[in-house]
Coordinates of C-alpha atoms in Angstrom, one line a residue:
M1351 CA 0.0 0.0 0.0
K1352 CA 2.8 2.4 0.9
Q1353 CA 4.5 1.7 -2.4
R1354 CA 1.4 2.5 -4.3
I1355 CA 1.0 5.8 -2.5
C1356 CA 4.6 6.7 -3.1
L1357 CA 4.4 5.8 -6.8
A1358 CA 1.2 7.8 -7.1
G1359 CA 2.8 10.8 -5.4
L1360 CA 5.8 10.5 -7.7
A1361 CA 3.6 10.3 -10.8
V1362 CA 1.9 13.5 -9.7
L1363 CA 5.3 15.3 -9.2
V1364 CA 6.5 14.1 -12.7
L1365 CA 3.2 15.4 -14.3
V1366 CA 3.6 18.8 -12.5
A1367 CA 7.3 19.0 -13.6
I1368 CA 6.3 18.2 -17.2
G1369 CA 3.6 20.9 -17.1
L1370 CA 6.1 23.5 -15.9
V1371 CA 8.7 22.5 -18.5
R1372 CA 6.1 22.8 -21.3
H1373 CA 5.0 26.2 -20.0
R1374 CA 8.6 27.4 -19.9
N1375 CA 9.3 26.0 -23.3
A1376 CA 6.2 27.8 -24.8
N1377 CA 7.6 31.1 -23.5
L1378 CA 11.0 30.3 -24.9
Q1379 CA 9.5 29.3 -28.3
A1380 CA 7.9 32.7 -28.4
L1381 CA 11.1 34.5 -27.5
V1382 CA 13.0 32.5 -30.1
A1383 CA 10.4 33.3 -32.7
Q1384 CA 10.8 37.1 -31.9
L1385 CA 14.6 36.8 -32.2
E1386 CA 14.4 34.9 -35.5
G1387 CA 12.0 37.5 -36.8
R1388 CA 14.7 40.1 -36.2
G1389 CA 17.4 38.1 -38.2
V1390 CA 18.9 36.1 -35.3
Y1391 CA 20.1 32.5 -35.7
V1392 CA 19.2 30.7 -32.5
M1393 CA 20.9 27.3 -32.1
R1394 CA 20.6 24.4 -29.7
A1395 CA 22.2 21.0 -29.4
P1396 CA 23.0 18.6 -26.5
M1397 CA 26.8 19.1 -26.3
F1398 CA 29.3 19.0 -23.6
S1399 CA 26.7 17.8 -21.0
R1400 CA 24.9 21.1 -21.0
P1401 CA 22.1 22.4 -23.3
W1402 CA 23.2 24.4 -26.3
L1403 CA 21.0 26.0 -28.9
V1404 CA 20.8 24.7 -32.4
F1405 CA 19.4 26.1 -35.6
A1406 CA 16.1 26.9 -34.1
N1407 CA 12.9 25.9 -35.8
E1408 CA 13.1 23.1 -33.2
F1409 CA 11.5 22.9 -29.9
I1410 CA 13.6 24.8 -27.3
E1411 CA 14.0 22.7 -24.1
S1412 CA 16.2 25.0 -22.0
S1413 CA 16.3 28.6 -21.0
R1414 CA 20.1 28.5 -21.3
A1415 CA 20.7 30.0 -24.7
N1416 CA 24.4 29.4 -24.9
I1417 CA 25.1 30.3 -28.6
V1418 CA 23.5 33.2 -30.5
N1419 CA 24.5 33.9 -34.1
F1420 CA 23.3 37.1 -35.9
H1421 CA 22.9 36.9 -39.6
Y1422 CA 24.7 39.3 -41.9
G1423 CA 23.1 42.7 -42.3
K1424 CA 21.9 45.1 -39.6
V1425 CA 21.6 44.0 -36.0
S1426 CA 18.8 45.9 -34.2
D1427 CA 19.0 47.1 -30.7
D1428 CA 15.8 45.2 -29.9
S1429 CA 17.3 41.9 -31.0
V1430 CA 20.4 42.4 -28.7
D1431 CA 18.1 43.6 -25.8
M1432 CA 16.1 40.4 -26.0
L1433 CA 19.2 38.3 -25.3
S1434 CA 19.0 39.5 -21.7
K1435 CA 15.9 37.3 -21.3
F1436 CA 18.0 34.1 -21.6
D1437 CA 19.8 32.8 -18.4
S1438 CA 23.2 32.8 -20.0
V1439 CA 24.6 33.6 -23.4
Q1440 CA 28.1 32.3 -23.5
V1441 CA 28.9 32.7 -27.3
L1442 CA 27.8 35.6 -29.4
L1443 CA 28.6 35.8 -33.1
V1444 CA 27.9 39.1 -34.8
N1445 CA 29.9 39.0 -38.1
D1446 CA 29.8 41.2 -41.1
A1447 CA 26.9 43.3 -39.8
Y1448 CA 26.1 46.8 -38.8
I1449 CA 25.7 47.2 -35.1
S1450 CA 24.9 50.4 -33.2
N1451 CA 26.9 51.7 -30.3
S1452 CA 23.9 51.2 -28.0
A1453 CA 23.7 47.5 -29.1
I1454 CA 27.4 47.2 -28.3
Q1455 CA 26.7 48.7 -24.8
M1456 CA 24.0 46.1 -24.3
I1457 CA 26.4 43.3 -25.3
G1458 CA 28.8 44.8 -22.7
R1459 CA 26.3 43.9 -20.0
L1460 CA 26.1 40.2 -21.0
V1461 CA 28.6 39.3 -18.3
T1462 CA 28.3 35.5 -19.0
L1463 CA 29.9 35.9 -22.4
E1464 CA 33.0 33.8 -22.9
H1465 CA 33.3 34.0 -26.7
L1466 CA 32.5 37.2 -28.7
E1467 CA 32.9 37.7 -32.4
L1468 CA 32.4 41.2 -33.9
D1469 CA 34.4 40.6 -37.1
G1470 CA 33.6 42.8 -40.0
T1471 CA 31.4 45.2 -38.0
N1472 CA 31.7 48.9 -37.4
L1473 CA 33.2 48.4 -33.9
T1474 CA 35.3 51.4 -32.8
D1475 CA 37.4 52.1 -29.7
E1476 CA 34.3 53.5 -28.1
G1477 CA 32.6 50.1 -28.6
V1478 CA 35.5 48.3 -27.0
R1479 CA 35.3 50.5 -24.0
A1480 CA 31.7 49.5 -23.7
L1481 CA 32.8 45.8 -23.6
A1482 CA 35.3 46.4 -20.7
G1483 CA 33.0 44.6 -18.1
L1484 CA 33.1 41.3 -19.9
R1485 CA 35.4 39.6 -17.4
N1486 CA 34.7 36.1 -18.6
L1487 CA 35.9 36.5 -22.2
T1488 CA 38.3 33.8 -23.3
V1489 CA 37.9 34.5 -27.1
L1490 CA 37.6 37.9 -28.7
R1491 CA 37.5 38.3 -32.5
I1492 CA 37.3 41.8 -33.7
S1493 CA 39.1 41.6 -37.1
E1494 CA 38.2 44.0 -39.9
T1495 CA 37.0 46.7 -37.5
L1496 CA 37.9 50.3 -36.8
V1497 CA 39.7 49.5 -33.6
T1498 CA 43.0 51.3 -32.9
D1499 CA 45.8 51.2 -30.3
E1500 CA 43.4 53.1 -28.0
S1501 CA 41.7 49.7 -27.3
V1502 CA 44.9 47.8 -26.4
D1503 CA 44.7 48.8 -22.7
I1504 CA 41.1 47.8 -22.5
I1505 CA 41.7 44.4 -24.2
L1506 CA 44.6 43.7 -21.8
R1507 CA 42.2 44.0 -18.9
F1508 CA 40.2 41.0 -19.9
P1509 CA 41.6 38.6 -17.3
K1510 CA 40.7 35.3 -19.0
L1511 CA 41.4 36.2 -22.6
D1512 CA 43.2 33.4 -24.3
E1513 CA 42.5 34.0 -28.0
L1514 CA 42.4 37.3 -29.9
D1515 CA 41.9 38.2 -33.5
V1516 CA 42.7 41.8 -34.4
S1517 CA 43.7 41.2 -38.0
D1518 CA 42.8 44.0 -40.5
T1519 CA 42.3 46.6 -37.7
K1520 CA 44.1 49.9 -37.1
I1521 CA 46.2 48.5 -34.3
T1522 CA 49.9 49.3 -34.9
S1523 CA 52.8 46.9 -34.5
T1524 CA 53.5 48.4 -31.1
G1525 CA 50.0 47.6 -29.9
I1526 CA 50.3 44.1 -31.4
E1527 CA 53.5 43.5 -29.5
R1528 CA 51.8 44.5 -26.2
L1529 CA 48.9 42.1 -26.9
R1530 CA 51.2 39.2 -27.9
R1531 CA 53.0 39.5 -24.6
A1532 CA 49.7 39.2 -22.6
V1533 CA 47.4 37.0 -24.7
K1534 CA 48.3 33.4 -25.5
R1535 CA 47.1 33.3 -29.1
V1536 CA 46.9 36.6 -31.1
K1537 CA 46.1 36.8 -34.8
W1538 CA 47.0 40.1 -36.5

């Protein structure tokens, strides 16, 4: 008798949990649809024992959007602002796109970022200053941008930075040497 009651109680808990997951997933599906409507590639896949996003049109099962990839073109402030609704974005790819200074400031508040690519964007030294709070960055790719030696001191303050791509920027050989002494892998 006790076993039947325990099993019945367990079944109720499982049904409640499934209902909560479905509700959360419905909210995430709506958020993902909004992001995709603004030109964002949302991805998920079960990798490395934690949920990642894959090319979304699929059912999102987790609120941990780890990778977000913006398509080419213009990245709207609203799209970047919506990223704050995810629990943690660890990888953000914004390549060959126009991005406003206010969107870059919003990216600077995504403190869980570990990998940031802004290659081929209109990033300037002002934008790099807005990213100064990203203390978890291990990879920063800012090739083909308008960044100069003014950004070197800020880049050197990223304590975990392990990989940096500053090719086709306006950083001089003096700035490159300073970066190479501090960062393990530098592409210039």
